Coordinates of C-alpha atoms in Angstrom, one line a residue:
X119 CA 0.1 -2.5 -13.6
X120 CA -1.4 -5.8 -13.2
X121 CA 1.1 -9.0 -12.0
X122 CA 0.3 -12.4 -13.0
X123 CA -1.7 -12.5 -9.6
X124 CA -4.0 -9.9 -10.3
X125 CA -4.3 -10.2 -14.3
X126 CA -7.9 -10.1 -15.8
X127 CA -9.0 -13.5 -15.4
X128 CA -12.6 -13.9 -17.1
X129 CA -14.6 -11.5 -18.6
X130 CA -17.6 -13.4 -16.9
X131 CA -20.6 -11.1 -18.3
X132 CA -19.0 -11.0 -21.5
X133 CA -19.2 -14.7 -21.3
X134 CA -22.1 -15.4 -20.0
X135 CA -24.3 -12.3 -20.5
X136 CA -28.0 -14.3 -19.5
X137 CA -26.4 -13.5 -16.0
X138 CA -25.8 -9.5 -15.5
X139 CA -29.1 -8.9 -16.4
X140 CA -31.2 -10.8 -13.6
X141 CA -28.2 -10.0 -10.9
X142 CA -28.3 -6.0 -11.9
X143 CA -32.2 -6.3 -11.6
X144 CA -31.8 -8.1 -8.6
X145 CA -29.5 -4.5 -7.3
X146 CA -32.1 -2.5 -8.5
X147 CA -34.9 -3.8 -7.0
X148 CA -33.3 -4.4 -3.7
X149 CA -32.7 -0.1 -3.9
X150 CA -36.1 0.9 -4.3
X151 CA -37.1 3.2 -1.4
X152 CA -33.7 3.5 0.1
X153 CA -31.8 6.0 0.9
X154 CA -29.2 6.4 -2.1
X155 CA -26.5 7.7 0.5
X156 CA -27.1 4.5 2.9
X157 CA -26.8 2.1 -0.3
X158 CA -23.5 3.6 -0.9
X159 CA -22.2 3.3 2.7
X160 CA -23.0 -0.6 2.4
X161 CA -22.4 -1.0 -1.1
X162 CA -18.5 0.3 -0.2
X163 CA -18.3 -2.1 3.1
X164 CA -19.4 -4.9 1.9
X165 CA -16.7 -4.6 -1.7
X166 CA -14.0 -3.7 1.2
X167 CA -14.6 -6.8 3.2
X168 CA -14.6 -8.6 -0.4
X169 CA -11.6 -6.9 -1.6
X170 CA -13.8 -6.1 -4.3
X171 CA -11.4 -3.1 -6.3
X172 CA -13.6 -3.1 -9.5
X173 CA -16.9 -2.4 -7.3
X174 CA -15.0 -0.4 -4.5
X175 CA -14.3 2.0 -7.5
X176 CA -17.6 2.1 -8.5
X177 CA -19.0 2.6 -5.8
X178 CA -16.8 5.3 -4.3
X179 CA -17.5 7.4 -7.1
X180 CA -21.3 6.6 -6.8
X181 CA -20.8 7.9 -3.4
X182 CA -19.3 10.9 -4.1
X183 CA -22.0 11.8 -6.2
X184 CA -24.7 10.9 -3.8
X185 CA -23.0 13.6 -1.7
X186 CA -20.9 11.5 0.7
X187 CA -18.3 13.0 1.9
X188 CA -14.3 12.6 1.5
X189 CA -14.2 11.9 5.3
X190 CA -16.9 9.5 5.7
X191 CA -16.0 7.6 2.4
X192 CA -12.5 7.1 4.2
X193 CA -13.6 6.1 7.6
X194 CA -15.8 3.7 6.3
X195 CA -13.4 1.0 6.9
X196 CA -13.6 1.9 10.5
X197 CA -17.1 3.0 11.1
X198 CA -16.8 1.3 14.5
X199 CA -14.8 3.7 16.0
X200 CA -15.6 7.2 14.4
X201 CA -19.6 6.6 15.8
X202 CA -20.0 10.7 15.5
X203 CA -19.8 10.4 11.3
X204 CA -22.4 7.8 10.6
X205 CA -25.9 7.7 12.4
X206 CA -27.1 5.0 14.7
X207 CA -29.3 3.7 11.5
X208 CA -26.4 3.6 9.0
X209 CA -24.2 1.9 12.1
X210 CA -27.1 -0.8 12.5
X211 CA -26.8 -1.4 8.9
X212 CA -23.7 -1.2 8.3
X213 CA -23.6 -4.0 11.3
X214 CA -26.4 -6.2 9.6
X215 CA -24.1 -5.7 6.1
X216 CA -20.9 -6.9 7.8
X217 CA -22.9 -9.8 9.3
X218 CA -24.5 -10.7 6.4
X219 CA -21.1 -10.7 4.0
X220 CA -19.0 -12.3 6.9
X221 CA -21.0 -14.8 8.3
X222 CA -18.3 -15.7 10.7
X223 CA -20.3 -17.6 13.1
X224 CA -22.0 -19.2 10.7
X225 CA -25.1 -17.1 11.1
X226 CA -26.2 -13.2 11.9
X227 CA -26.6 -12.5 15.4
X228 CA -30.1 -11.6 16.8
X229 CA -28.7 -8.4 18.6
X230 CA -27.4 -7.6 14.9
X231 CA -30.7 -8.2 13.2
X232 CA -32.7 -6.6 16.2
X233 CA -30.4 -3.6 16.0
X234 CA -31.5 -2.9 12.2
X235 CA -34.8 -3.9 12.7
X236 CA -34.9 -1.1 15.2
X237 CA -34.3 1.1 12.4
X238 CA -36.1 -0.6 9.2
X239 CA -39.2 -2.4 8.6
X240 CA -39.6 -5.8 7.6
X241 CA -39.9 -4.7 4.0
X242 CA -36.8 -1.9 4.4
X243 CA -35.0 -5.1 6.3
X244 CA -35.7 -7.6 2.9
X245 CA -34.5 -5.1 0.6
X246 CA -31.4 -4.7 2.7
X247 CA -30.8 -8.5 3.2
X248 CA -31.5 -8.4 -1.4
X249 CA -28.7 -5.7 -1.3
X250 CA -26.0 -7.0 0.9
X251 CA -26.4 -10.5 -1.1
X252 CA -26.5 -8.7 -4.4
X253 CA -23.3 -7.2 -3.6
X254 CA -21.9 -10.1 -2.5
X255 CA -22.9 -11.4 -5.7
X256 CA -21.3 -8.7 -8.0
X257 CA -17.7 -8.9 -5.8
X258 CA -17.1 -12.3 -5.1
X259 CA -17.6 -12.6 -9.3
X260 CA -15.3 -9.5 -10.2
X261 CA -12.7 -10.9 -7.2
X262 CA -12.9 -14.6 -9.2
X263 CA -12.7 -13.2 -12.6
X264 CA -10.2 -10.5 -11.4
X265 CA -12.4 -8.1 -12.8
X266 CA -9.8 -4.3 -12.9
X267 CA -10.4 -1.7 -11.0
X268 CA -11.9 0.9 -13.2
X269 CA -12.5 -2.0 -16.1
X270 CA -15.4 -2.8 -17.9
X271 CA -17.5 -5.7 -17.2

C-alpha cells in the first residue's frame, strides 16, 4: 500500500525513453567477463545503501537465480561481520562498491582501491567502477521517481 510518501512519482523511462537504452547498455557492458554471482552481491549492496526497493527486488531475484543463497542474500547488509560467507574477492568489492556509492570522505580510499585491485585487473577494476556507477544510476532514478517495488519501469 503505497502513502503519499512513497506514491509513484514519475514514470521516468516512460517519459523520457532516449535514456534507458544508453544507461541499460551502459549495465551490460560493465558485466561482461564477470562473475554473474559477484554482480549480484554488489548490485544488492549498492540498491540497499540507495534504498533502492524497485532494484533491491530485482536484484534479489536475479540473485537467486544466479544461485546465491537465502543466507548470503540476507547477510549481505552485514557482510562486514559474517567474513566466513563471502570470499576475500567479493569482500574487496563489495568494499570498493560501498566506497564508490558512499563517497563519504569525499573520495575512495587507496587501501579500498588497493584491496580490489588485489583481486581484479585494471580492466576487471573499470568494469566494476561502470557497474557500481550504473547502479547508482538506475537507484537514485527509481528512489526520485519512486519507482514500486516489483513495478515496471
Amino acid at each position: 500500500m503505497s502513502t503519499p510518501e512513497t506514491a509513484p512519482r514519475l514514470p521516468v523511462f516512460r517519459l523520457a525513453p532516449d535514456i534507458y537504452a544508453p544507461l541499460l547498455a551502459l549495465t551490460r557492458a560493465a558485466k561482461k567477463g564477470l562473475d554473474p554471482v559477484l554482480v549480484e552481491l554488489l548490485l544488492i549492496r549498492a540498491s540497499q545503501l540507495n534504498r533502492c526497493a524497485f532494484c533491491l527486488d530485482m536484484h534479489v531475484a536475479d540473485a537467486r537465480k544466479a544461485g546465491v543463497s537465502e543466507e548470503r542474500i540476507t547477510l549481505l547488509s552485514a557482510w562486514e561481520e559474517a567474513p566466513a560467507h563471502y570470499t576475500e574477492k567479493e569482500r574487496a568489492a563489495l568494499a570498493f562498491t560501498e566506497a564508490v556509492t558512499v563517497l563519504t570522505a569525499g573520495f575512495v580510499p587507496d587501501e579500498v582501491y588497493e584491496r580490489a585491485a588485489a583481486h581484479f585487473d585494471d580492466a576487471a577494476l573499470a568494469r566494476l567502477l561502470a557497474l557500481i556507477t550504473a547502479i547508482n544510476s538506475w537507484n537514485r532514478l527509481n528512489v526520485a521517481a519512486r519507482t514500486p517495488a516489483g513495478g515496471v519501469l
